[in-house]
Amino acid sequence: MIANPPRKVLRRVSLSSFAVNAPVKVTMFFFAVLLLGWISLTRMPTNLFPDIRAPRYTVSVTTQGLSPAEVERRICESIERSLYTIRGVTSVESIARADSAVIIVNFTWSTKLNFAFLEVKKAVSDLQRDRAEDIQSATVLSYDPNATPIITAALEAPEGTDAESIFRTAEQTLKPRFERLEGVANVSLAGGLERELVLRVQEAQLLAYNINVSDIVTALKNDNVDATGGWVEEGARRYLLKAIGQFRDAEQVKRVTVARRGDRAVMVSDVAEVVMAPKEATSIVTLDGKPAVGLAFFREAESNTVAVAKAVREEIANAKNFLPQGWKITIANDQSLFITAAIREVMENAVSGGVLAILVLLIFLRDFRTTAIIAITIPISIVATFNLMYFQGLSLNLMSLGGLALGAGMLVDLSLIHISEPTRLRRISYAVFCL
């Protein structure tokens, strides 16, 4: 008679029994979770509130000599028709002003904004090419122009420096340098003095030469152009031929030919006075009573506010190396300082609340071992949550920290509920054993 081989008995191993039987593995696992959570915490972006930015882009258009009604009819309506053909667009809002327009394009939440940005950029470029006579500049902004800047600063110069020099330094030196920083979307300038080319037409001369203002405008537009003239080959080399026609100074404008009367060429200087005059000021910035130029720094939508502000502050501190002697940049407002202080206060309150909760448990349970178990689970659970927050792309802000503090309180309640019954039974069994 052949005996049946013994059967293998499969035991179901519970999580608690595995933790008791393999303490080293469990300990190393939690150390790994803590290490990864700490790394995630150091790499998480820090903002005041969660990023609830609607999926939208802003188009800023600058024109010349158009009334708000003309801007709406010739610019806004044309670009609205082009933008509505883009996939995912839900609405287009336009604001028409004299010589400018702002168009806000809203998308669905599921739209991939990187591809949408390229399509909006293409639509704006096509319109700019078709309406070159009306549009001076058109820019697609990836930030909200109505948002609050993260840093507001002022550029001041030694006494006696004219406002035009201050503005020119801010525009040509500081603005490009700061906009190259990672996370900086735009640097907006305010105040200072900007000069522009002004033509003061002489009516008597226009009548004498039988010329109207539109003839002058047409002549200036035709001459103020850089044109490509093809290629020139010389041996193995190939050169690009380009005709430089854009005006560089007022003297070139004066020599533009408007019309011909017989053998005589009527130039702009014959019918108008060409001067460089101060541009009409739309804002005035002063620092301690002295004229200055304001700089407003805007961050990109998904960037770290604290990290971007730190990079801007470091560049401002380095400004003395490339600014003239006596020039300096003074920070008037720094949003990151408030964010850092607010988050630090929330973290301190959360830590103090957890410590007080542990002390209350120790008083009521009168068992150090049971209280220590709950005290260890709180920081491990919070640090483990940082892993999920980091890989989900969340930021460290007041809302997320408040949620963590609330979760820590709930964790204490649940731990107390689950551990109170085993503690009671262990005390009863100990009392029976003693009897």
Tab-separated table of C-alpha atoms in Angstrom, residues 190-192 281-287 290-294:
chain	number	residue	atom	x	y	z
A	190	ALA	CA	6.758	101.572	-14.392
A	191	GLY	CA	7.784	105.193	-14.021
A	192	GLY	CA	10.832	106.807	-15.515
A	281	ALA	CA	3.942	109.594	-18.705
A	282	THR	CA	1.317	107.071	-17.617
A	283	SER	CA	2.866	106.323	-14.198
A	284	ILE	CA	5.207	108.002	-11.725
A	285	VAL	CA	7.446	106.088	-9.322
A	286	THR	CA	9.407	107.720	-6.520
A	287	LEU	CA	11.565	106.278	-3.747
A	290	LYS	CA	13.501	110.747	-5.619
A	291	PRO	CA	12.513	109.654	-9.155
A	292	ALA	CA	12.934	105.949	-9.752
A	293	VAL	CA	11.800	103.129	-12.017
A	294	GLY	CA	9.617	100.385	-10.569
